[in-house]
């Protein structure tokens, strides 16, 4: 359900839609250029999870348009979807790929992450049986304690990997566990991770085994650790113009790309003492103007007693439980509001702004979870 924003004139509502996302691709390109400017390195656009909810194909095209040569995804099928859409940019699957996909990876020139011998050997045998090679990046676990081989095993593993006939070792990388938190150099987790990674790199370089692409930094790492940029950096959250964490704020030159809008489908007066929505978690205090908006938890809009949205350029409260597809808002401070009016969940309206970070705070989660939680059923409009 992708449609060009050209069909939406100014503030008008796209015909027939009642709950939708508007994605500003020029913001994505701007943020990509900012990441290049700051890092002075090639930037891998991390587009896993439907590009953090922004839409895999259109965001990947925007990264290409901005000059990007690398995309990062979490699963093989995400990379495969890119190839099906004729997006041929170098693509690295950052997570585990079952050997069943090895031949397809070789055919589509999709780079895979390796971290154990059994899987690496299976990739090699599958590709070699067709006279092909799979491109791989070796993942080193310097302290995230998720995927990756232990640093002390890296040199020997890489030597073995490089000898496999069906593989082309093009990269080595690690991932930071804590690059978004304030730095205390004496105990800092990231400082330790960088030191371990540098030790691995010294060893493999001395052995003449250093692959072409060495990479480590995520968005927070790019901003906080200039000594960890190596040959390539991997940016997800910053590409979308969202802050890596409350401690790691983007420079003002970044722009959020996403706006989430809906409309008032009904406005009515409800007498004092009326219970609103399931389980009556809110009672009207007087004769109150209540609006209905077609946004619910099935869209990724979570239950909280503190939800706010923008109506008529004013912040209003969501009252009562959020239902699956709808919820109610209190409109007493926007007397002019009427059915059909635009409502902003994330984005700007008049002089007011609601950020993904504010929504995250209300839901007691982080901004990554807010945007990744936006449902597939929300139509996405691009400009
Ligand atoms: C998701 C991910 C990234 C991007 O992280 P951001 O914090 O969104 O920049 C980079 N590298 C790996 C391995 C990832 O899984």
PDB file of C-alpha atoms in Angstrom, residues 37-292:
ATOM      1  CA  UNK A  37      30.037  13.869   7.041  1.00  0.00           C
ATOM      2  CA  UNK A  38      30.476  12.906  10.703  1.00  0.00           C
ATOM      3  CA  UNK A  39      32.062   9.492  10.218  1.00  0.00           C
ATOM      4  CA  UNK A  40      34.087  10.249   7.070  1.00  0.00           C
ATOM      5  CA  UNK A  41      33.443   6.615   6.171  1.00  0.00           C
ATOM      6  CA  UNK A  42      31.113   4.620   3.929  1.00  0.00           C
ATOM      7  CA  UNK A  43      27.850   4.152   5.851  1.00  0.00           C
ATOM      8  CA  UNK A  44      25.868   0.911   5.831  1.00  0.00           C
ATOM      9  CA  UNK A  45      22.185   1.816   6.021  1.00  0.00           C
ATOM     10  CA  UNK A  46      20.655  -0.644   8.470  1.00  0.00           C
ATOM     11  CA  UNK A  47      17.196  -1.423   7.095  1.00  0.00           C
ATOM     12  CA  UNK A  48      16.218  -4.480   9.128  1.00  0.00           C
ATOM     13  CA  UNK A  49      12.666  -4.812  10.476  1.00  0.00           C
ATOM     14  CA  UNK A  50      11.115  -3.076   7.473  1.00  0.00           C
ATOM     15  CA  UNK A  51      13.628  -0.238   7.861  1.00  0.00           C
ATOM     16  CA  UNK A  52      12.638   0.328  11.493  1.00  0.00           C
ATOM     17  CA  UNK A  53       9.020   0.431  10.335  1.00  0.00           C
ATOM     18  CA  UNK A  54       9.722   3.037   7.636  1.00  0.00           C
ATOM     19  CA  UNK A  55       9.482   0.601   4.687  1.00  0.00           C
ATOM     20  CA  UNK A  56      12.340  -1.628   3.462  1.00  0.00           C
ATOM     21  CA  UNK A  57      12.278  -0.935  -0.256  1.00  0.00           C
ATOM     22  CA  UNK A  58      11.740   2.822  -0.318  1.00  0.00           C
ATOM     23  CA  UNK A  59      14.288   3.479   2.430  1.00  0.00           C
ATOM     24  CA  UNK A  60      16.841   1.225   0.723  1.00  0.00           C
ATOM     25  CA  UNK A  61      16.292   3.113  -2.534  1.00  0.00           C
ATOM     26  CA  UNK A  62      16.767   6.407  -0.685  1.00  0.00           C
ATOM     27  CA  UNK A  63      20.062   5.153   0.776  1.00  0.00           C
ATOM     28  CA  UNK A  64      21.156   4.244  -2.754  1.00  0.00           C
ATOM     29  CA  UNK A  65      20.036   7.632  -4.005  1.00  0.00           C
ATOM     30  CA  UNK A  66      22.137   9.291  -1.298  1.00  0.00           C
ATOM     31  CA  UNK A  67      25.162   7.372  -2.594  1.00  0.00           C
ATOM     32  CA  UNK A  68      25.103   4.430  -0.182  1.00  0.00           C
ATOM     33  CA  UNK A  69      26.746   1.171  -1.249  1.00  0.00           C
ATOM     34  CA  UNK A  70      25.845  -0.964   1.765  1.00  0.00           C
ATOM     35  CA  UNK A  71      22.637  -2.168   3.389  1.00  0.00           C
ATOM     36  CA  UNK A  72      22.333  -4.223   6.568  1.00  0.00           C
ATOM     37  CA  UNK A  73      19.430  -6.516   7.434  1.00  0.00           C
ATOM     38  CA  UNK A  74      18.731  -8.992  10.227  1.00  0.00           C
ATOM     39  CA  UNK A  75      17.361 -11.943   8.247  1.00  0.00           C
ATOM     40  CA  UNK A  76      18.085 -13.532   4.897  1.00  0.00           C
ATOM     41  CA  UNK A  77      14.522 -13.038   3.669  1.00  0.00           C
ATOM     42  CA  UNK A  78      14.909  -9.276   4.093  1.00  0.00           C
ATOM     43  CA  UNK A  79      17.947  -9.335   1.803  1.00  0.00           C
ATOM     44  CA  UNK A  80      16.081 -11.567  -0.625  1.00  0.00           C
ATOM     45  CA  UNK A  81      13.176  -9.091  -0.702  1.00  0.00           C
ATOM     46  CA  UNK A  82      15.643  -6.366  -1.716  1.00  0.00           C
ATOM     47  CA  UNK A  83      16.943  -8.453  -4.616  1.00  0.00           C
ATOM     48  CA  UNK A  84      13.381  -9.253  -5.730  1.00  0.00           C
ATOM     49  CA  UNK A  85      12.812  -5.484  -5.837  1.00  0.00           C
ATOM     50  CA  UNK A  86      15.912  -5.115  -8.044  1.00  0.00           C
ATOM     51  CA  UNK A  87      17.898  -3.431  -5.291  1.00  0.00           C
ATOM     52  CA  UNK A  88      21.409  -4.749  -5.917  1.00  0.00           C
ATOM     53  CA  UNK A  89      23.321  -2.742  -3.273  1.00  0.00           C
ATOM     54  CA  UNK A  90      25.840  -4.774  -1.224  1.00  0.00           C
ATOM     55  CA  UNK A  91      23.743  -6.321   1.515  1.00  0.00           C
ATOM     56  CA  UNK A  92      24.940  -7.951   4.718  1.00  0.00           C
ATOM     57  CA  UNK A  93      22.686 -10.232   6.739  1.00  0.00           C
ATOM     58  CA  UNK A  94      23.731  -9.348  10.293  1.00  0.00           C
ATOM     59  CA  UNK A  95      22.045 -12.332  11.948  1.00  0.00           C
ATOM     60  CA  UNK A  96      22.137 -16.103  11.430  1.00  0.00           C
ATOM     61  CA  UNK A  97      21.314 -17.536   8.001  1.00  0.00           C
ATOM     62  CA  UNK A  98      20.455 -21.253   7.690  1.00  0.00           C
ATOM     63  CA  UNK A  99      22.677 -23.119   5.175  1.00  0.00           C
ATOM     64  CA  UNK A 100      19.540 -23.800   3.077  1.00  0.00           C
ATOM     65  CA  UNK A 101      19.975 -20.250   1.769  1.00  0.00           C
ATOM     66  CA  UNK A 102      23.678 -20.510   0.872  1.00  0.00           C
ATOM     67  CA  UNK A 103      23.213 -21.009  -2.863  1.00  0.00           C
ATOM     68  CA  UNK A 104      20.648 -18.221  -3.086  1.00  0.00           C
ATOM     69  CA  UNK A 105      23.075 -15.973  -1.184  1.00  0.00           C
ATOM     70  CA  UNK A 106      25.795 -16.777  -3.751  1.00  0.00           C
ATOM     71  CA  UNK A 107      23.426 -16.206  -6.693  1.00  0.00           C
ATOM     72  CA  UNK A 108      22.112 -12.912  -5.313  1.00  0.00           C
ATOM     73  CA  UNK A 109      25.509 -11.776  -3.980  1.00  0.00           C
ATOM     74  CA  UNK A 110      24.146 -11.403  -0.474  1.00  0.00           C
ATOM     75  CA  UNK A 111      26.826 -11.319   2.229  1.00  0.00           C
ATOM     76  CA  UNK A 112      26.305 -13.553   5.241  1.00  0.00           C
ATOM     77  CA  UNK A 113      27.587 -13.362   8.810  1.00  0.00           C
ATOM     78  CA  UNK A 114      29.585 -16.356  10.050  1.00  0.00           C
ATOM     79  CA  UNK A 115      30.579 -17.281  13.587  1.00  0.00           C
ATOM     80  CA  UNK A 116      30.735 -21.079  13.750  1.00  0.00           C
ATOM     81  CA  UNK A 117      32.543 -23.747  11.785  1.00  0.00           C
ATOM     82  CA  UNK A 118      29.638 -26.055  11.082  1.00  0.00           C
ATOM     83  CA  UNK A 119      27.532 -23.390   9.364  1.00  0.00           C
ATOM     84  CA  UNK A 120      30.488 -21.845   7.554  1.00  0.00           C
ATOM     85  CA  UNK A 121      31.462 -25.264   6.197  1.00  0.00           C
ATOM     86  CA  UNK A 122      27.878 -25.915   5.080  1.00  0.00           C
ATOM     87  CA  UNK A 123      27.808 -22.575   3.202  1.00  0.00           C
ATOM     88  CA  UNK A 124      31.121 -23.385   1.563  1.00  0.00           C
ATOM     89  CA  UNK A 125      30.134 -26.891   0.495  1.00  0.00           C
ATOM     90  CA  UNK A 126      26.807 -25.737  -0.944  1.00  0.00           C
ATOM     91  CA  UNK A 127      28.364 -22.912  -2.949  1.00  0.00           C
ATOM     92  CA  UNK A 128      31.433 -24.877  -4.050  1.00  0.00           C
ATOM     93  CA  UNK A 129      29.201 -27.681  -5.373  1.00  0.00           C
ATOM     94  CA  UNK A 130      27.875 -25.130  -7.892  1.00  0.00           C
ATOM     95  CA  UNK A 131      31.263 -23.553  -8.511  1.00  0.00           C
ATOM     96  CA  UNK A 132      30.193 -20.417  -6.647  1.00  0.00           C
ATOM     97  CA  UNK A 133      31.272 -18.474  -3.572  1.00  0.00           C
ATOM     98  CA  UNK A 134      29.314 -16.953  -0.731  1.00  0.00           C
ATOM     99  CA  UNK A 135      30.554 -13.615   0.591  1.00  0.00           C
ATOM    100  CA  UNK A 136      30.941 -13.697   4.363  1.00  0.00           C
ATOM    101  CA  UNK A 137      31.795 -11.403   7.253  1.00  0.00           C
ATOM    102  CA  UNK A 138      33.234 -12.929  10.402  1.00  0.00           C
ATOM    103  CA  UNK A 139      31.495 -11.767  13.565  1.00  0.00           C
ATOM    104  CA  UNK A 140      33.652 -11.364  16.653  1.00  0.00           C
ATOM    105  CA  UNK A 141      32.039 -11.181  20.082  1.00  0.00           C
ATOM    106  CA  UNK A 142      33.998  -8.511  21.938  1.00  0.00           C
ATOM    107  CA  UNK A 143      31.486  -8.190  24.757  1.00  0.00           C
ATOM    108  CA  UNK A 144      27.874  -8.094  23.565  1.00  0.00           C
ATOM    109  CA  UNK A 145      27.733 -11.820  24.348  1.00  0.00           C
ATOM    110  CA  UNK A 146      25.281 -12.394  21.516  1.00  0.00           C
ATOM    111  CA  UNK A 147      26.469 -13.719  18.120  1.00  0.00           C
ATOM    112  CA  UNK A 148      30.181 -13.980  17.373  1.00  0.00           C
ATOM    113  CA  UNK A 149      33.271 -16.014  18.106  1.00  0.00           C
ATOM    114  CA  UNK A 150      35.484 -15.251  21.087  1.00  0.00           C
ATOM    115  CA  UNK A 151      38.317 -12.814  20.287  1.00  0.00           C
ATOM    116  CA  UNK A 152      41.038 -15.306  21.209  1.00  0.00           C
ATOM    117  CA  UNK A 153      39.673 -17.770  18.624  1.00  0.00           C
ATOM    118  CA  UNK A 154      39.351 -15.205  15.825  1.00  0.00           C
ATOM    119  CA  UNK A 155      42.778 -15.533  14.180  1.00  0.00           C
ATOM    120  CA  UNK A 156      42.711 -19.298  13.908  1.00  0.00           C
ATOM    121  CA  UNK A 157      39.070 -19.265  12.749  1.00  0.00           C
ATOM    122  CA  UNK A 158      39.795 -16.660  10.086  1.00  0.00           C
ATOM    123  CA  UNK A 159      42.779 -18.647   8.810  1.00  0.00           C
ATOM    124  CA  UNK A 160      40.560 -21.735   8.468  1.00  0.00           C
ATOM    125  CA  UNK A 161      37.693 -19.720   6.940  1.00  0.00           C
ATOM    126  CA  UNK A 162      39.959 -18.163   4.330  1.00  0.00           C
ATOM    127  CA  UNK A 163      40.915 -21.640   3.114  1.00  0.00           C
ATOM    128  CA  UNK A 164      37.349 -22.750   2.369  1.00  0.00           C
ATOM    129  CA  UNK A 165      36.777 -22.972  -1.393  1.00  0.00           C
ATOM    130  CA  UNK A 166      33.148 -21.809  -1.416  1.00  0.00           C
ATOM    131  CA  UNK A 167      33.645 -18.663   0.642  1.00  0.00           C
ATOM    132  CA  UNK A 168      34.922 -15.183  -0.036  1.00  0.00           C
ATOM    133  CA  UNK A 169      35.801 -13.542   3.290  1.00  0.00           C
ATOM    134  CA  UNK A 170      35.121  -9.863   2.691  1.00  0.00           C
ATOM    135  CA  UNK A 171      34.648  -8.542   6.221  1.00  0.00           C
ATOM    136  CA  UNK A 172      35.148  -8.832   9.959  1.00  0.00           C
ATOM    137  CA  UNK A 173      33.006  -7.035  12.508  1.00  0.00           C
ATOM    138  CA  UNK A 174      31.818  -6.689  16.058  1.00  0.00           C
ATOM    139  CA  UNK A 175      28.845  -5.033  17.743  1.00  0.00           C
ATOM    140  CA  UNK A 176      28.732  -2.684  20.734  1.00  0.00           C
ATOM    141  CA  UNK A 177      26.578  -3.430  23.758  1.00  0.00           C
ATOM    142  CA  UNK A 178      26.663  -0.016  25.392  1.00  0.00           C
ATOM    143  CA  UNK A 179      27.873   2.681  22.991  1.00  0.00           C
ATOM    144  CA  UNK A 180      24.833   4.863  23.765  1.00  0.00           C
ATOM    145  CA  UNK A 181      25.531   5.358  27.469  1.00  0.00           C
ATOM    146  CA  UNK A 182      27.764   8.007  29.037  1.00  0.00           C
ATOM    147  CA  UNK A 183      31.438   7.178  28.824  1.00  0.00           C
ATOM    148  CA  UNK A 184      33.525   6.489  31.897  1.00  0.00           C
ATOM    149  CA  UNK A 185      36.895   5.676  30.379  1.00  0.00           C
ATOM    150  CA  UNK A 186      38.138   3.678  33.368  1.00  0.00           C
ATOM    151  CA  UNK A 187      35.400   1.074  33.185  1.00  0.00           C
ATOM    152  CA  UNK A 188      33.710   1.755  29.905  1.00  0.00           C
ATOM    153  CA  UNK A 189      32.287  -1.268  28.170  1.00  0.00           C
ATOM    154  CA  UNK A 190      32.823   0.143  24.682  1.00  0.00           C
ATOM    155  CA  UNK A 191      36.442   1.095  25.390  1.00  0.00           C
ATOM    156  CA  UNK A 192      37.027  -2.526  26.401  1.00  0.00           C
ATOM    157  CA  UNK A 193      35.235  -3.833  23.311  1.00  0.00           C
ATOM    158  CA  UNK A 194      37.306  -1.583  21.026  1.00  0.00           C
ATOM    159  CA  UNK A 195      40.531  -2.723  22.727  1.00  0.00           C
ATOM    160  CA  UNK A 196      39.616  -6.398  22.230  1.00  0.00           C
ATOM    161  CA  UNK A 197      38.665  -5.784  18.594  1.00  0.00           C
ATOM    162  CA  UNK A 198      41.914  -3.861  17.973  1.00  0.00           C
ATOM    163  CA  UNK A 199      43.884  -6.791  19.404  1.00  0.00           C
ATOM    164  CA  UNK A 200      42.123  -9.156  17.005  1.00  0.00           C
ATOM    165  CA  UNK A 201      42.806  -6.783  14.109  1.00  0.00           C
ATOM    166  CA  UNK A 202      46.501  -6.509  15.012  1.00  0.00           C
ATOM    167  CA  UNK A 203      46.785 -10.306  14.986  1.00  0.00           C
ATOM    168  CA  UNK A 204      45.000 -10.877  11.690  1.00  0.00           C
ATOM    169  CA  UNK A 205      46.790  -7.978  10.015  1.00  0.00           C
ATOM    170  CA  UNK A 206      50.178  -9.389  11.071  1.00  0.00           C
ATOM    171  CA  UNK A 207      49.105 -12.748   9.610  1.00  0.00           C
ATOM    172  CA  UNK A 208      48.149 -11.077   6.340  1.00  0.00           C
ATOM    173  CA  UNK A 209      44.508 -12.059   6.772  1.00  0.00           C
ATOM    174  CA  UNK A 210      42.808  -8.692   7.281  1.00  0.00           C
ATOM    175  CA  UNK A 211      39.605  -8.677   5.149  1.00  0.00           C
ATOM    176  CA  UNK A 212      38.605  -5.656   3.103  1.00  0.00           C
ATOM    177  CA  UNK A 213      35.827  -4.412   5.388  1.00  0.00           C
ATOM    178  CA  UNK A 214      36.413  -3.958   9.107  1.00  0.00           C
ATOM    179  CA  UNK A 215      33.417  -2.509  10.954  1.00  0.00           C
ATOM    180  CA  UNK A 216      32.047  -2.024  14.450  1.00  0.00           C
ATOM    181  CA  UNK A 217      30.049   1.145  15.099  1.00  0.00           C
ATOM    182  CA  UNK A 218      26.292   1.456  15.255  1.00  0.00           C
ATOM    183  CA  UNK A 219      24.687   4.931  15.357  1.00  0.00           C
ATOM    184  CA  UNK A 220      25.730   5.627  18.947  1.00  0.00           C
ATOM    185  CA  UNK A 221      29.232   4.346  18.249  1.00  0.00           C
ATOM    186  CA  UNK A 222      29.544   6.714  15.277  1.00  0.00           C
ATOM    187  CA  UNK A 223      28.682   9.677  17.516  1.00  0.00           C
ATOM    188  CA  UNK A 224      30.571   8.671  20.671  1.00  0.00           C
ATOM    189  CA  UNK A 225      33.623   6.692  19.547  1.00  0.00           C
ATOM    190  CA  UNK A 226      35.502   8.292  16.633  1.00  0.00           C
ATOM    191  CA  UNK A 227      38.303   5.738  17.123  1.00  0.00           C
ATOM    192  CA  UNK A 228      35.979   2.869  16.201  1.00  0.00           C
ATOM    193  CA  UNK A 229      34.987   3.810  12.676  1.00  0.00           C
ATOM    194  CA  UNK A 230      37.406   1.498  10.837  1.00  0.00           C
ATOM    195  CA  UNK A 231      36.437   0.972   7.137  1.00  0.00           C
ATOM    196  CA  UNK A 232      32.656   1.169   7.404  1.00  0.00           C
ATOM    197  CA  UNK A 233      30.011   2.171   9.960  1.00  0.00           C
ATOM    198  CA  UNK A 234      26.529   0.728  10.410  1.00  0.00           C
ATOM    199  CA  UNK A 235      23.747   3.209  11.046  1.00  0.00           C
ATOM    200  CA  UNK A 236      20.149   2.362  11.835  1.00  0.00           C
ATOM    201  CA  UNK A 237      18.356   4.662  14.252  1.00  0.00           C
ATOM    202  CA  UNK A 238      20.256   7.831  13.225  1.00  0.00           C
ATOM    203  CA  UNK A 239      19.356   7.239   9.572  1.00  0.00           C
ATOM    204  CA  UNK A 240      15.720   7.704  10.566  1.00  0.00           C
ATOM    205  CA  UNK A 241      16.537  10.894  12.478  1.00  0.00           C
ATOM    206  CA  UNK A 242      15.843   9.285  15.844  1.00  0.00           C
ATOM    207  CA  UNK A 243      18.135   9.659  18.865  1.00  0.00           C
ATOM    208  CA  UNK A 244      20.224   6.595  19.807  1.00  0.00           C
ATOM    209  CA  UNK A 245      19.340   7.143  23.487  1.00  0.00           C
ATOM    210  CA  UNK A 246      18.516   9.911  25.963  1.00  0.00           C
ATOM    211  CA  UNK A 247      22.292  10.134  26.620  1.00  0.00           C
ATOM    212  CA  UNK A 248      23.267  10.127  22.949  1.00  0.00           C
ATOM    213  CA  UNK A 249      21.347  12.858  21.183  1.00  0.00           C
ATOM    214  CA  UNK A 250      21.702  13.501  17.450  1.00  0.00           C
ATOM    215  CA  UNK A 251      23.068  16.861  16.288  1.00  0.00           C
ATOM    216  CA  UNK A 252      20.348  19.315  15.227  1.00  0.00           C
ATOM    217  CA  UNK A 253      21.192  18.738  11.561  1.00  0.00           C
ATOM    218  CA  UNK A 254      19.378  15.369  11.615  1.00  0.00           C
ATOM    219  CA  UNK A 255      15.658  15.248  10.798  1.00  0.00           C
ATOM    220  CA  UNK A 256      13.077  12.660  11.847  1.00  0.00           C
ATOM    221  CA  UNK A 257      11.621  11.122   8.695  1.00  0.00           C
ATOM    222  CA  UNK A 258       8.379   9.797  10.110  1.00  0.00           C
ATOM    223  CA  UNK A 259       4.950  11.291  10.782  1.00  0.00           C
ATOM    224  CA  UNK A 260       2.063   9.181  12.084  1.00  0.00           C
ATOM    225  CA  UNK A 261      -1.415  10.581  11.502  1.00  0.00           C
ATOM    226  CA  UNK A 262      -5.031   9.620  11.945  1.00  0.00           C
ATOM    227  CA  UNK A 263      -8.375  11.461  11.948  1.00  0.00           C
ATOM    228  CA  UNK A 264     -11.241  12.055  14.315  1.00  0.00           C
ATOM    229  CA  UNK A 265     -13.987   9.684  13.185  1.00  0.00           C
ATOM    230  CA  UNK A 266     -16.595  10.940  15.661  1.00  0.00           C
ATOM    231  CA  UNK A 267     -16.916  13.776  18.169  1.00  0.00           C
ATOM    232  CA  UNK A 268     -19.694  13.734  20.734  1.00  0.00           C
ATOM    233  CA  UNK A 269     -20.716  15.029  24.128  1.00  0.00           C
ATOM    234  CA  UNK A 270     -20.761  12.456  26.882  1.00  0.00           C
ATOM    235  CA  UNK A 271     -22.527  13.229  30.187  1.00  0.00           C
ATOM    236  CA  UNK A 272     -20.666  13.494  33.499  1.00  0.00           C
ATOM    237  CA  UNK A 273     -19.827  10.197  35.197  1.00  0.00           C
ATOM    238  CA  UNK A 274     -19.737   8.090  32.007  1.00  0.00           C
ATOM    239  CA  UNK A 275     -17.192   5.289  31.800  1.00  0.00           C
ATOM    240  CA  UNK A 276     -15.094   5.390  28.635  1.00  0.00           C
ATOM    241  CA  UNK A 277     -13.935   2.297  26.694  1.00  0.00           C
ATOM    242  CA  UNK A 278     -13.333  -1.244  27.937  1.00  0.00           C
ATOM    243  CA  UNK A 279     -13.319  -1.730  31.684  1.00  0.00           C
ATOM    244  CA  UNK A 280     -14.189   1.919  32.331  1.00  0.00           C
ATOM    245  CA  UNK A 281     -10.684   3.055  33.222  1.00  0.00           C
ATOM    246  CA  UNK A 282     -11.777   6.692  32.799  1.00  0.00           C
ATOM    247  CA  UNK A 283     -14.949   8.472  33.901  1.00  0.00           C
ATOM    248  CA  UNK A 284     -15.985  11.854  32.526  1.00  0.00           C
ATOM    249  CA  UNK A 285     -15.777  14.545  35.176  1.00  0.00           C
ATOM    250  CA  UNK A 286     -18.440  16.736  33.593  1.00  0.00           C
ATOM    251  CA  UNK A 287     -20.251  16.889  30.299  1.00  0.00           C
ATOM    252  CA  UNK A 288     -17.151  16.203  28.158  1.00  0.00           C
ATOM    253  CA  UNK A 289     -16.385  16.320  24.440  1.00  0.00           C
ATOM    254  CA  UNK A 290     -15.007  12.927  23.499  1.00  0.00           C
ATOM    255  CA  UNK A 291     -13.428  12.134  20.130  1.00  0.00           C
ATOM    256  CA  UNK A 292     -12.878   8.706  18.618  1.00  0.00           C
TER     257      UNK A 292
END
